[in-house]
mmCIF file of C-alpha atoms in Angstrom:
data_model
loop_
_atom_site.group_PDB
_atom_site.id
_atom_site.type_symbol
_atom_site.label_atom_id
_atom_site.label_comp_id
_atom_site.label_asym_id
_atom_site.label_seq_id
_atom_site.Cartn_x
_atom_site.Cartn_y
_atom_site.Cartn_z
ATOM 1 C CA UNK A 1 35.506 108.391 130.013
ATOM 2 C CA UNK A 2 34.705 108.442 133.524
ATOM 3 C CA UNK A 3 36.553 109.458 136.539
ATOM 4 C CA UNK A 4 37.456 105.530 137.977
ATOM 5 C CA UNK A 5 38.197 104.634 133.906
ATOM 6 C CA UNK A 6 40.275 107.723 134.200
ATOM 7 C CA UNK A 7 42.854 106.401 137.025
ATOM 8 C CA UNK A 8 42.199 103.201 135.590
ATOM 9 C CA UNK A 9 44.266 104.556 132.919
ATOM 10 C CA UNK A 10 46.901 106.702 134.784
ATOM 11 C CA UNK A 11 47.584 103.628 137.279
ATOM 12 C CA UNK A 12 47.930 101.340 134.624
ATOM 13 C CA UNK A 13 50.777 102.644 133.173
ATOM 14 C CA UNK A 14 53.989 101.615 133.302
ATOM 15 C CA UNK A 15 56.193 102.863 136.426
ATOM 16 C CA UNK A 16 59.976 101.876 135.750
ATOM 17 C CA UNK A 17 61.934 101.427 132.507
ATOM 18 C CA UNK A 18 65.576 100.347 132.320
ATOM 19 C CA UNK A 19 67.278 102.904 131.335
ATOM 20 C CA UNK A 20 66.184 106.050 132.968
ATOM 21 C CA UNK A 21 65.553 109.553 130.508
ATOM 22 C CA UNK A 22 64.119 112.783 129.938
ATOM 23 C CA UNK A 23 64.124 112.125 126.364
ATOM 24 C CA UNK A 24 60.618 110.630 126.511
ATOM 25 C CA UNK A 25 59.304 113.089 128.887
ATOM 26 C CA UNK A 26 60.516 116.185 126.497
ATOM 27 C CA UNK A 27 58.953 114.378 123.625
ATOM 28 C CA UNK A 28 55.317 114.107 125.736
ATOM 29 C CA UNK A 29 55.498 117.789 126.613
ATOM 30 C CA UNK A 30 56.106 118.566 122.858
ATOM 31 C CA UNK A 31 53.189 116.453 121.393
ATOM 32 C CA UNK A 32 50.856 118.199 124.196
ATOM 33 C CA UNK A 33 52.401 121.797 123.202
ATOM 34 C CA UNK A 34 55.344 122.452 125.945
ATOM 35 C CA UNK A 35 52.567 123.573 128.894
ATOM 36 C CA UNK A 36 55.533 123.797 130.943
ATOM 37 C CA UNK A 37 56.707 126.740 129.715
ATOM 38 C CA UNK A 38 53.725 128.441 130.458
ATOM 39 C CA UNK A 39 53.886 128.415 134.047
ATOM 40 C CA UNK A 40 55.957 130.390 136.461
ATOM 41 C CA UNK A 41 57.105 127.477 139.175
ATOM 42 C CA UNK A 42 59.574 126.533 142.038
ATOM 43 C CA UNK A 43 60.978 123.491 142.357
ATOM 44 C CA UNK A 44 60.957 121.931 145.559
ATOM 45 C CA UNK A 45 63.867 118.817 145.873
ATOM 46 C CA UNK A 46 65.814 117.515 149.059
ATOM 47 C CA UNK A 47 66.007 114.483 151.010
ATOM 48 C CA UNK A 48 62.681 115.297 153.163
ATOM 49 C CA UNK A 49 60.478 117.852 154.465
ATOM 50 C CA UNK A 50 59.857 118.369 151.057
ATOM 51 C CA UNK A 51 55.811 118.616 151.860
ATOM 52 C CA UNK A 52 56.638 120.942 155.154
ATOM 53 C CA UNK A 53 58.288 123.560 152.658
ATOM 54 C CA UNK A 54 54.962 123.341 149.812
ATOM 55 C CA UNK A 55 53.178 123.780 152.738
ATOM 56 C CA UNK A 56 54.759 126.570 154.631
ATOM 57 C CA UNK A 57 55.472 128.256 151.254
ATOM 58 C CA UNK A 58 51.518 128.133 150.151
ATOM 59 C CA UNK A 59 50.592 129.603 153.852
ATOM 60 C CA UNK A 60 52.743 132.381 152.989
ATOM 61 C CA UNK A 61 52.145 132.791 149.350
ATOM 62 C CA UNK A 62 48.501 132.619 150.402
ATOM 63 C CA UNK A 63 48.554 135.104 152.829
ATOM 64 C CA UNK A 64 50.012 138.228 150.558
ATOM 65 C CA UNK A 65 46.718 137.071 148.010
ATOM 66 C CA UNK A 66 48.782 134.686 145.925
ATOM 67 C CA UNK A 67 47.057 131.947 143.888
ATOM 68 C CA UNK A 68 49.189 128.809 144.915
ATOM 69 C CA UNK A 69 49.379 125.326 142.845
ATOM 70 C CA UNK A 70 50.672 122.772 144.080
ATOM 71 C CA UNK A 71 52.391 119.263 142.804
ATOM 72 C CA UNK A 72 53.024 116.939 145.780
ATOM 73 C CA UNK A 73 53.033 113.301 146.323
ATOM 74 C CA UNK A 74 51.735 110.474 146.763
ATOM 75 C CA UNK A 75 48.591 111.752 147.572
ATOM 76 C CA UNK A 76 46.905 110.959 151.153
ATOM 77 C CA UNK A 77 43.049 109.880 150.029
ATOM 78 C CA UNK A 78 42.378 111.130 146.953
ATOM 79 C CA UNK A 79 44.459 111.222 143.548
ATOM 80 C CA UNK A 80 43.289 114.607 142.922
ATOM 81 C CA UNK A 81 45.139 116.280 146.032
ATOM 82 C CA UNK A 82 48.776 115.953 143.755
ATOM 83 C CA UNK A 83 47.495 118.869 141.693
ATOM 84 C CA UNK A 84 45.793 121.545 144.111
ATOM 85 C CA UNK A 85 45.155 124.976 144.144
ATOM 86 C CA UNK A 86 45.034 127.165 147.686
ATOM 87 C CA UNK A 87 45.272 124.064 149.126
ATOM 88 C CA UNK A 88 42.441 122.624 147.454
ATOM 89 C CA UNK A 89 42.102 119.334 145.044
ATOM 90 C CA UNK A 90 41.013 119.937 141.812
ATOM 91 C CA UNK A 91 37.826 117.974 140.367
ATOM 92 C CA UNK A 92 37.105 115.078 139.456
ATOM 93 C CA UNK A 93 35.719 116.256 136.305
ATOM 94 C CA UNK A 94 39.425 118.023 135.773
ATOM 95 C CA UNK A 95 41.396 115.153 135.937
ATOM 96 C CA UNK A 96 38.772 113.457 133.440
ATOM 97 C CA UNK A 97 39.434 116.155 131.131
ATOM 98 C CA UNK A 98 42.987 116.042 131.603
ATOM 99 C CA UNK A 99 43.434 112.100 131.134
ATOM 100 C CA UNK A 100 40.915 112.740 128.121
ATOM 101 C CA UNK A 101 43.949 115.311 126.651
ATOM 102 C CA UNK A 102 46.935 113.062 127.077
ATOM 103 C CA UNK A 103 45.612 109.819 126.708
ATOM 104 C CA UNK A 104 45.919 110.387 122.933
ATOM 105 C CA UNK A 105 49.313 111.290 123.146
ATOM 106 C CA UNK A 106 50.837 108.230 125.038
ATOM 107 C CA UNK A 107 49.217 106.132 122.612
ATOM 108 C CA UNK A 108 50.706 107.276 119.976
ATOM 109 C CA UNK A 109 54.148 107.115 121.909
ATOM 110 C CA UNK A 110 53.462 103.505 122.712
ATOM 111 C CA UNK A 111 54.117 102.834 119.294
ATOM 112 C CA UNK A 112 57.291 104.511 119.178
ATOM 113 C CA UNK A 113 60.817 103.405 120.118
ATOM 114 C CA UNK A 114 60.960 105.721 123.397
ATOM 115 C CA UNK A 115 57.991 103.866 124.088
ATOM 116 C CA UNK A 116 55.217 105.748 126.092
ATOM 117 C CA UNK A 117 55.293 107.641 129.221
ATOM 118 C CA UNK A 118 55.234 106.321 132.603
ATOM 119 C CA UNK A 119 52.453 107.081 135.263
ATOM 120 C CA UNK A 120 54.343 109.814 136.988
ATOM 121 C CA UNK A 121 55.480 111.509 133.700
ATOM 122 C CA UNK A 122 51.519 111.476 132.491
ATOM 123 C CA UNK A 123 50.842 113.115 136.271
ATOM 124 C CA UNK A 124 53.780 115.461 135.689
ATOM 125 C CA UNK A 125 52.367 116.486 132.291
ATOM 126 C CA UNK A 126 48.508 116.571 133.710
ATOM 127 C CA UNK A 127 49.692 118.937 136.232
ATOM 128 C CA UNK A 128 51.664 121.040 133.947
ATOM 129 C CA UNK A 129 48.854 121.310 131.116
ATOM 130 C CA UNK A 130 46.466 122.082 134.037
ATOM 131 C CA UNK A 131 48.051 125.096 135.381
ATOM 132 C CA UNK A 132 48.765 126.129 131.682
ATOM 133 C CA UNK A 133 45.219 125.889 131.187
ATOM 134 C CA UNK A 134 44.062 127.501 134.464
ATOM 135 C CA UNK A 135 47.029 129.929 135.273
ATOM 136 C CA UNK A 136 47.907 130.881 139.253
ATOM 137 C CA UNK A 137 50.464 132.892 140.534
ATOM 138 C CA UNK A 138 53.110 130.634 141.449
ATOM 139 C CA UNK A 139 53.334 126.275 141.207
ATOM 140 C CA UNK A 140 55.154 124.876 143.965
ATOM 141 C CA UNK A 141 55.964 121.678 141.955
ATOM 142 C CA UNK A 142 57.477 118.619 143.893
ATOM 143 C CA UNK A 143 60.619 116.733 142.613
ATOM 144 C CA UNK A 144 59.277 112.744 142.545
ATOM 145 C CA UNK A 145 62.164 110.291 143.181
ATOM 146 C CA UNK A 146 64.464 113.174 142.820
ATOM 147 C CA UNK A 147 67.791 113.424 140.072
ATOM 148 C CA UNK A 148 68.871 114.344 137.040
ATOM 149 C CA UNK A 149 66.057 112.002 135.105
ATOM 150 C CA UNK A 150 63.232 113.289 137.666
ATOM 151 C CA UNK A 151 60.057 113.949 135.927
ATOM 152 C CA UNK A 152 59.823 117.032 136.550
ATOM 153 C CA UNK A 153 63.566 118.571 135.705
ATOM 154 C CA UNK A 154 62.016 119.743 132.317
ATOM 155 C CA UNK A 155 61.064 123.291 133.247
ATOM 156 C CA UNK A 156 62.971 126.672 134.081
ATOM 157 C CA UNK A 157 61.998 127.125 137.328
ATOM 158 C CA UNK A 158 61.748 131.013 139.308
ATOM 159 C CA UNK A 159 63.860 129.311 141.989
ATOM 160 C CA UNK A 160 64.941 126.187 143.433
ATOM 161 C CA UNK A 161 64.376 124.891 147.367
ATOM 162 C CA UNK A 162 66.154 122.307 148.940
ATOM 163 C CA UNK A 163 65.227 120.808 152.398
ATOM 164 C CA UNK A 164 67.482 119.184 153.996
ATOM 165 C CA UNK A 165 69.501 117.951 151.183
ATOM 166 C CA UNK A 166 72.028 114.919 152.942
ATOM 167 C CA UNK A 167 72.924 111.265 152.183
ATOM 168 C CA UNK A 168 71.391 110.316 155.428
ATOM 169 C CA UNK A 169 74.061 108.321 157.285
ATOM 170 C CA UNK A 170 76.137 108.071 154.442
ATOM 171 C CA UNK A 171 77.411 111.340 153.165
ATOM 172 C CA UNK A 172 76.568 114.779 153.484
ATOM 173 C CA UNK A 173 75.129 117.536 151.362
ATOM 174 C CA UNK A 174 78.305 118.755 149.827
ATOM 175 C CA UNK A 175 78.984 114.993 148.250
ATOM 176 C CA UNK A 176 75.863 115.454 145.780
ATOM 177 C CA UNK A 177 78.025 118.186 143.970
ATOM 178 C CA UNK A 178 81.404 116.873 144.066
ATOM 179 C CA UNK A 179 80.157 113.550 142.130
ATOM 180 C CA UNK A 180 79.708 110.894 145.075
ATOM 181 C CA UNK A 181 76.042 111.041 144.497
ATOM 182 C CA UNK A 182 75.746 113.082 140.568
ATOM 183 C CA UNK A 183 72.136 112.243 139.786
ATOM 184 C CA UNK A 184 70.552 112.963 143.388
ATOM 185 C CA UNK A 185 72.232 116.841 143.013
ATOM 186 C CA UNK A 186 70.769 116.614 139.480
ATOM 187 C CA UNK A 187 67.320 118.781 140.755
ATOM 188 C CA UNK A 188 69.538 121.903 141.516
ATOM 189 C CA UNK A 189 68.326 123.268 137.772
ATOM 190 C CA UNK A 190 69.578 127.304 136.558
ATOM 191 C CA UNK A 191 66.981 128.902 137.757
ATOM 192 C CA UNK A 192 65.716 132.125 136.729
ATOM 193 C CA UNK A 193 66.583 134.143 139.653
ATOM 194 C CA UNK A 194 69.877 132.751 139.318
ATOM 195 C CA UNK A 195 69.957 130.970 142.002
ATOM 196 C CA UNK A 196 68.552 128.785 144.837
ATOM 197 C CA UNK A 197 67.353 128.339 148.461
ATOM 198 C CA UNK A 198 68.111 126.326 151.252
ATOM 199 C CA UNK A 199 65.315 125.945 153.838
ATOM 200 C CA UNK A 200 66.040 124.647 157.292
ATOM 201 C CA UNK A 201 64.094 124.439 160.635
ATOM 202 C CA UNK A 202 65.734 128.221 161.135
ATOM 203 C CA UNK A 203 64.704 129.896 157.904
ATOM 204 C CA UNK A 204 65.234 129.999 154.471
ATOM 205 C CA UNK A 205 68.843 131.198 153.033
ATOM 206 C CA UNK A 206 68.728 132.403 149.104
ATOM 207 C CA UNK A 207 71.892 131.689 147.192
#
């Protein structure tokens, strides 16, 4: 497999089902041997500036001689920049590998009633068996469309950051935890630290 038969393969996956789960995406990360337990992560959610915060948390990371992953998306020229270290892409001969690993896996899934995983769950799990395989200090990983189903709300994060978090015109932060808005709250996981932070243009408050 080369690297164009490689996104070939990750593009041409599904990208919606009906009925939204995590089901299927716990099932993927048990077939490829839970790598998401093998990280220590935060998980970045809110409304926007969600790419500000990655970036302002690597820069600082970075600068007391952390190794920083990153998740983000959608990436600006080049697949590889979702899954980066110090601010760099990994190769193309990585995601190869990578595609080569889980490709396997969805198959068989295909053939089972969950049915197989969509593209962002196989670039969830790619990034997750990545930084098991090629461990960094910290992953800043990036919620996708955000929720309770997100992709990526299968992993005990050290702590959770929120930008922003608001309804836009709408509503206001404090609705996503009284029920207005259940599944958009859904990214504020237990986190090992206990807790959370907020960031704003002012700082960051822990909670």
């Amino acid at each position: 497999m080369n690297y164009e038969e490689a996104l070939a393969f990750v593009h041409g996956r599904p990208r919606l089902r009906k009925a939204p789960t995590l089901k299927r995406m716990q099932q993927f990360l048990t077939e490829l041997g839970n790598p998401q337990t093998k990280i220590q992560a935060v998980h970045v959610a809110g409304t926007n500036g969600k790419g500000s915060t990655i970036a302002f948390l690597t820069s600082l990371l970075g600068q007391e001689g952390r190794q920083v992953g990153t998740f983000t998306s959608p990436f600006i020229t080049r697949f590889n920049e979702r899954i980066a270290v110090n601010g760099q892409p990994i190769s193309d001969e990585a995601v190869v590998h990578l595609v080569t690993q889980v490709r396997p896996v969805v198959e068989k899934m295909d053939q089972t009633e969950l049915g197989g995983p969509l593209e962002f769950e196989i670039v969830t799990a790619m990034m997750f068996l990545y930084f098991a395989q090629h461990p960094v200090d910290v992953v800043l990983v990036e919620v996708g469309i955000g929720g309770v189903y997100d992709s990526t709300n299968v992993f005990t994060p050290l702590v959770s950051v929120s930008y922003k978090r608001g309804l836009g015109p709408h509503g206001t932060f404090r609705e996503y935890f009284t029920g207005n808005c259940p599944t958009k709250g859904g990214n504020h996981q237990t986190a090992r630290s206990g807790g959370y932070w907020r960031t704003s243009a002012r700082g960051v408050n822990s909670n």
